[in-house]
PDB file of C-alpha atoms in Angstrom:
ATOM      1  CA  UNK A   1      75.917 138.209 154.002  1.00  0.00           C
ATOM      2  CA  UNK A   2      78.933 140.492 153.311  1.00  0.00           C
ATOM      3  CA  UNK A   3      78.490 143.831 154.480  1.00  0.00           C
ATOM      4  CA  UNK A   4      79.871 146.620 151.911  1.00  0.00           C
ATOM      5  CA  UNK A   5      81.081 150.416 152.901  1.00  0.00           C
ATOM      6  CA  UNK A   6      80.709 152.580 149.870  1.00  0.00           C
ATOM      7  CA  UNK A   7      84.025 153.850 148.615  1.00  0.00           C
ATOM      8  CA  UNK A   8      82.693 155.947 145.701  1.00  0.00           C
ATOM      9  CA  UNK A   9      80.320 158.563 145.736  1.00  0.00           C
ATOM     10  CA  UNK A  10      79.610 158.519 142.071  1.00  0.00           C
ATOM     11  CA  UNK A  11      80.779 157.614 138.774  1.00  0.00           C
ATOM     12  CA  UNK A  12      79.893 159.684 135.320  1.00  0.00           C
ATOM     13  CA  UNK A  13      80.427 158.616 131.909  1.00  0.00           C
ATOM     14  CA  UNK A  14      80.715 161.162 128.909  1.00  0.00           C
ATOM     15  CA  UNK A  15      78.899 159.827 125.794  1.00  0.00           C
ATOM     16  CA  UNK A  16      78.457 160.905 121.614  1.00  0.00           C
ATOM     17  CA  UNK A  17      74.295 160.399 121.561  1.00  0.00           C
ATOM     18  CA  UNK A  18      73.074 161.238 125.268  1.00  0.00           C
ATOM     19  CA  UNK A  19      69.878 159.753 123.553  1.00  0.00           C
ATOM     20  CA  UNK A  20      70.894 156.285 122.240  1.00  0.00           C
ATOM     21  CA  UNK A  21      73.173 155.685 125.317  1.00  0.00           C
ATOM     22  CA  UNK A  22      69.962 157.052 127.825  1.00  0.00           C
ATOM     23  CA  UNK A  23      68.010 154.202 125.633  1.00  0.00           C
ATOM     24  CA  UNK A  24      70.624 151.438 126.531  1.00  0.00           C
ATOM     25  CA  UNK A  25      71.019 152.859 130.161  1.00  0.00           C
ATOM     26  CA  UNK A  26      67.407 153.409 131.362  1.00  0.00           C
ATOM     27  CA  UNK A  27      66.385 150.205 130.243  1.00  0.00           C
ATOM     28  CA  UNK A  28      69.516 148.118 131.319  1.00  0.00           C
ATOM     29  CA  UNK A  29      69.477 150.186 135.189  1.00  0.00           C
ATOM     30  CA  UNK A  30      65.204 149.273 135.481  1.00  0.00           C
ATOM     31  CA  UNK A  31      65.817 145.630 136.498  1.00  0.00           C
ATOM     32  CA  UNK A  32      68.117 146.486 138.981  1.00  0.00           C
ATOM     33  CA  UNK A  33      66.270 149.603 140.679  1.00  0.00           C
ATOM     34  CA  UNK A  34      67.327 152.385 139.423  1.00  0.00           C
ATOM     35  CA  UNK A  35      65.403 154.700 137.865  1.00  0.00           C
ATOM     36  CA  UNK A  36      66.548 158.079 135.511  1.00  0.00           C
ATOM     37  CA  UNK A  37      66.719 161.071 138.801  1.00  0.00           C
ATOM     38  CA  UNK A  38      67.229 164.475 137.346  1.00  0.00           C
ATOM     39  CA  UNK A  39      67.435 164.341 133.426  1.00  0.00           C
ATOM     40  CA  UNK A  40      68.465 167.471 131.948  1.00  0.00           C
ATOM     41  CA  UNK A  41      69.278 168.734 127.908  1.00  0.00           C
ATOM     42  CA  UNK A  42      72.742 166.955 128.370  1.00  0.00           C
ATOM     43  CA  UNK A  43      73.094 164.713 131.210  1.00  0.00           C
ATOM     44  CA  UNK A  44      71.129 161.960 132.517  1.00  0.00           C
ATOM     45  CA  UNK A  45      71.294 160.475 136.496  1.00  0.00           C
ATOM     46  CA  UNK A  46      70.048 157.435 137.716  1.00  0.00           C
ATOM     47  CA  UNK A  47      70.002 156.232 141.183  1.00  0.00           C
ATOM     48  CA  UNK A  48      68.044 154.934 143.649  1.00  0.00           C
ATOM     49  CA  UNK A  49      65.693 157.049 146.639  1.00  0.00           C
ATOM     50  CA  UNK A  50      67.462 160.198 145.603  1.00  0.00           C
ATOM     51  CA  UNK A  51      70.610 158.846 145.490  1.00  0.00           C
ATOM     52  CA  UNK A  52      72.288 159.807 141.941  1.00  0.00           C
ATOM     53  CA  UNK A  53      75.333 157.236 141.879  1.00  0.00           C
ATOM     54  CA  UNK A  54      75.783 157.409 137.727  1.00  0.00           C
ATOM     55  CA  UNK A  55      75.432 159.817 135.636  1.00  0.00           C
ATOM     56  CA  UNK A  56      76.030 159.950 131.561  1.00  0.00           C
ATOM     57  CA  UNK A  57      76.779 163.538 130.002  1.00  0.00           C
ATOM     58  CA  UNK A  58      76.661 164.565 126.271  1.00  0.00           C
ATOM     59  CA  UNK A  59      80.463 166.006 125.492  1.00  0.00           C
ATOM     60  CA  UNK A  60      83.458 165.068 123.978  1.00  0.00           C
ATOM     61  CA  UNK A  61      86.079 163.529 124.723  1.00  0.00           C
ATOM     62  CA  UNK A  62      83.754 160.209 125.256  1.00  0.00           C
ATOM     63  CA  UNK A  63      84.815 157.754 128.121  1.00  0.00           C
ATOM     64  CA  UNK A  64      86.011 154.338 126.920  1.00  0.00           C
ATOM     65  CA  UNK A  65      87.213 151.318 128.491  1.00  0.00           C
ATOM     66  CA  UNK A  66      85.530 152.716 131.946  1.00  0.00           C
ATOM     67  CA  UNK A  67      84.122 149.786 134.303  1.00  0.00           C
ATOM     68  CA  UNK A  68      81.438 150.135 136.480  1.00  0.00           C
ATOM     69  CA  UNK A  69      79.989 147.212 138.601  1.00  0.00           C
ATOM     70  CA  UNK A  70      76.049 147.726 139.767  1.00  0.00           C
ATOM     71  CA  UNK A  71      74.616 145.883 142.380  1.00  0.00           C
ATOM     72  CA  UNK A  72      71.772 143.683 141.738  1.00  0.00           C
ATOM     73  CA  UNK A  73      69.533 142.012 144.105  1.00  0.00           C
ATOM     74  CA  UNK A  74      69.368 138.579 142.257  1.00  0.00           C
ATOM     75  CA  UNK A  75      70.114 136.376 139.491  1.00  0.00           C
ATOM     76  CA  UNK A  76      66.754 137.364 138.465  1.00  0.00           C
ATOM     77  CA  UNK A  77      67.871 140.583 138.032  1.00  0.00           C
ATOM     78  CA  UNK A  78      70.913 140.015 136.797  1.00  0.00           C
ATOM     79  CA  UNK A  79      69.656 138.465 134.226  1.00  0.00           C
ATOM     80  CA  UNK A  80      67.259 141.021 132.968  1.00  0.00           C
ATOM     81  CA  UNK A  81      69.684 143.779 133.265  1.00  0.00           C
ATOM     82  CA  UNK A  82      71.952 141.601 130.768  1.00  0.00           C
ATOM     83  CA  UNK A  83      68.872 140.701 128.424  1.00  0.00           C
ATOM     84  CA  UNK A  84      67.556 144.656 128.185  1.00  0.00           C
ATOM     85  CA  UNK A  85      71.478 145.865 127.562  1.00  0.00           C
ATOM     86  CA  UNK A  86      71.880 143.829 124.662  1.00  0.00           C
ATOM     87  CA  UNK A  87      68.391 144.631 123.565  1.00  0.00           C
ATOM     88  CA  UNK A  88      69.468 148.196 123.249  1.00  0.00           C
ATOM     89  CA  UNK A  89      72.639 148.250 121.893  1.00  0.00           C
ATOM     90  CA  UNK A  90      74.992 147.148 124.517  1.00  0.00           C
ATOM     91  CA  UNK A  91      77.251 144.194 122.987  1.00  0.00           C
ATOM     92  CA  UNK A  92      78.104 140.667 124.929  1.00  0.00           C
ATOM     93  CA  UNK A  93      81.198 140.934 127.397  1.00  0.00           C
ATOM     94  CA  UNK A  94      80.300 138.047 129.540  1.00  0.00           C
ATOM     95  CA  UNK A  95      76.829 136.198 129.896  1.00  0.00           C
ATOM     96  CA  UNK A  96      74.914 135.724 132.783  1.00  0.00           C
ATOM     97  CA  UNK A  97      77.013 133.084 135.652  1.00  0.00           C
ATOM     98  CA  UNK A  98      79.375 132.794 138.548  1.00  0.00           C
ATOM     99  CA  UNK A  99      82.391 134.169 137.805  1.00  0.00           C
ATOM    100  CA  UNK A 100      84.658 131.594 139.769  1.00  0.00           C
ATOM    101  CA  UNK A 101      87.939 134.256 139.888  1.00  0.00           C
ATOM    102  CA  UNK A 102      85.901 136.238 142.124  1.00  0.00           C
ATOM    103  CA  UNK A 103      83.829 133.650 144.414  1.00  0.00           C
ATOM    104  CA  UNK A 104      81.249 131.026 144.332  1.00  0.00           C
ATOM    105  CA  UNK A 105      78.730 133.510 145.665  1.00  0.00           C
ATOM    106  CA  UNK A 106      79.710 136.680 142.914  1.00  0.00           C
ATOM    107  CA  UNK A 107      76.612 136.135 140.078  1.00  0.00           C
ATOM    108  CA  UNK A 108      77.184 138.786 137.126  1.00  0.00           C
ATOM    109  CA  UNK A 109      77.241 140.298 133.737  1.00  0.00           C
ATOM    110  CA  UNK A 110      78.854 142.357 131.548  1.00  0.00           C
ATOM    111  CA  UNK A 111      77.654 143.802 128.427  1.00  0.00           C
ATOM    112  CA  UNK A 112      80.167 146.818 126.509  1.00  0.00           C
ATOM    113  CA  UNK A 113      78.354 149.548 126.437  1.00  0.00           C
ATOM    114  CA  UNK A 114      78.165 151.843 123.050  1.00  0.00           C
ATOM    115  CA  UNK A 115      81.762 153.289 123.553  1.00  0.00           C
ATOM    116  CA  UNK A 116      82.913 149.727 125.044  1.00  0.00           C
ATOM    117  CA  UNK A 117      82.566 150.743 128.589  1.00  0.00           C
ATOM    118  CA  UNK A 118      82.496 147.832 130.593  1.00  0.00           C
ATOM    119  CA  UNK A 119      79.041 147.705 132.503  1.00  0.00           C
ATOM    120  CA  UNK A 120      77.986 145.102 134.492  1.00  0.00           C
ATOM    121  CA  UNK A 121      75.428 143.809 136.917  1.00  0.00           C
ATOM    122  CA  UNK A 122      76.619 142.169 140.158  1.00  0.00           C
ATOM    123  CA  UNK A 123      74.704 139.710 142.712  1.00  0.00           C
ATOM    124  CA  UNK A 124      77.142 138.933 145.718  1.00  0.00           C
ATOM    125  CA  UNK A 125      74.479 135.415 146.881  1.00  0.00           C
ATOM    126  CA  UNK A 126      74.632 134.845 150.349  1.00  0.00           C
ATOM    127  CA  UNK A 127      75.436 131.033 149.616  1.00  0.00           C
ATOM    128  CA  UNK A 128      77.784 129.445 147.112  1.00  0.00           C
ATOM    129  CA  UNK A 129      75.403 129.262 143.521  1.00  0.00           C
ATOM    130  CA  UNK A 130      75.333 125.735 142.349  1.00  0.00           C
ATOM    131  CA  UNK A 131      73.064 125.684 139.486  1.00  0.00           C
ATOM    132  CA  UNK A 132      74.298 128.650 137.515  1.00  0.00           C
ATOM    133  CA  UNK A 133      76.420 127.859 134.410  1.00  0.00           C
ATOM    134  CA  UNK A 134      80.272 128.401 135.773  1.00  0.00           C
ATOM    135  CA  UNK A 135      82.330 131.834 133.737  1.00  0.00           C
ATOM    136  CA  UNK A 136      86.022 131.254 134.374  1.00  0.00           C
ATOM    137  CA  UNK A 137      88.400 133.772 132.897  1.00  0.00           C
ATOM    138  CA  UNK A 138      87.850 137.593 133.577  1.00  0.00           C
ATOM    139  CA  UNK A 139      85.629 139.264 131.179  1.00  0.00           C
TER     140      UNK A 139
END
């Protein structure tokens, strides 16, 4: 399994509706672990044990065409994160596979978010996935 060093600390996206985009967030992030830590009048963090890695603000001007990557801990997941996105607003970037420009092993994602943020969900598999439909291209 491929050990990873984290490089960023955290990563904050300014929105238009803190309360649409806290919709699509807290219910895409819940499949993959992370719950909403320390909601306030215009900001929103979620994270994981304490740890408040993204955060989404109400203020202008919005971000757009951002990319953030979150680790999941399965295909399982993966999946779910992808299914409650587009549930809530997020729109189709790239469906749920192996993304063969990265590896065999890098299971992911991608949804725009409501400002066409690129968000997606990430499973690095300790083994080649075989019986996953292939995504070539980048999303």
């Amino acid at each position: 399994m491929t050990v990873r060093r984290v490089v960023v600390d955290h990563v904050l996206f300014v929105v238009a509706d803190l309360d649409a985009s806290r919709g699509l967030y807290t219910a895409a992030l819940a499949p993959l672990g992370y719950e909403e830590l320390y909601p306030q009048d215009d900001c929103v963090s979620y994270g994981a044990e304490d740890l408040d890695d993204f955060t989404i603000c109400r203020g202008e001007p919005v971000t757009t065409a951002g990319h953030v990557a979150f680790s999941a801990e399965g295909r399982d997941a993966v999946d779910a994160f992808f299914a409650a996105a587009v549930a809530n607003g997020a729109t189709v970037r790239g469906e749920p596979g192996v993304w063969t420009q990265y590896s065999a092993r890098y299971y992911a994602a991608f949804v725009n978010d409501l400002h066409q943020n690129n968000v997606e969900a990430v499973w690095h598999a300790p083994e080649p996935v075989v019986d996953a439909p292939r995504r070539p291209g980048v999303p």
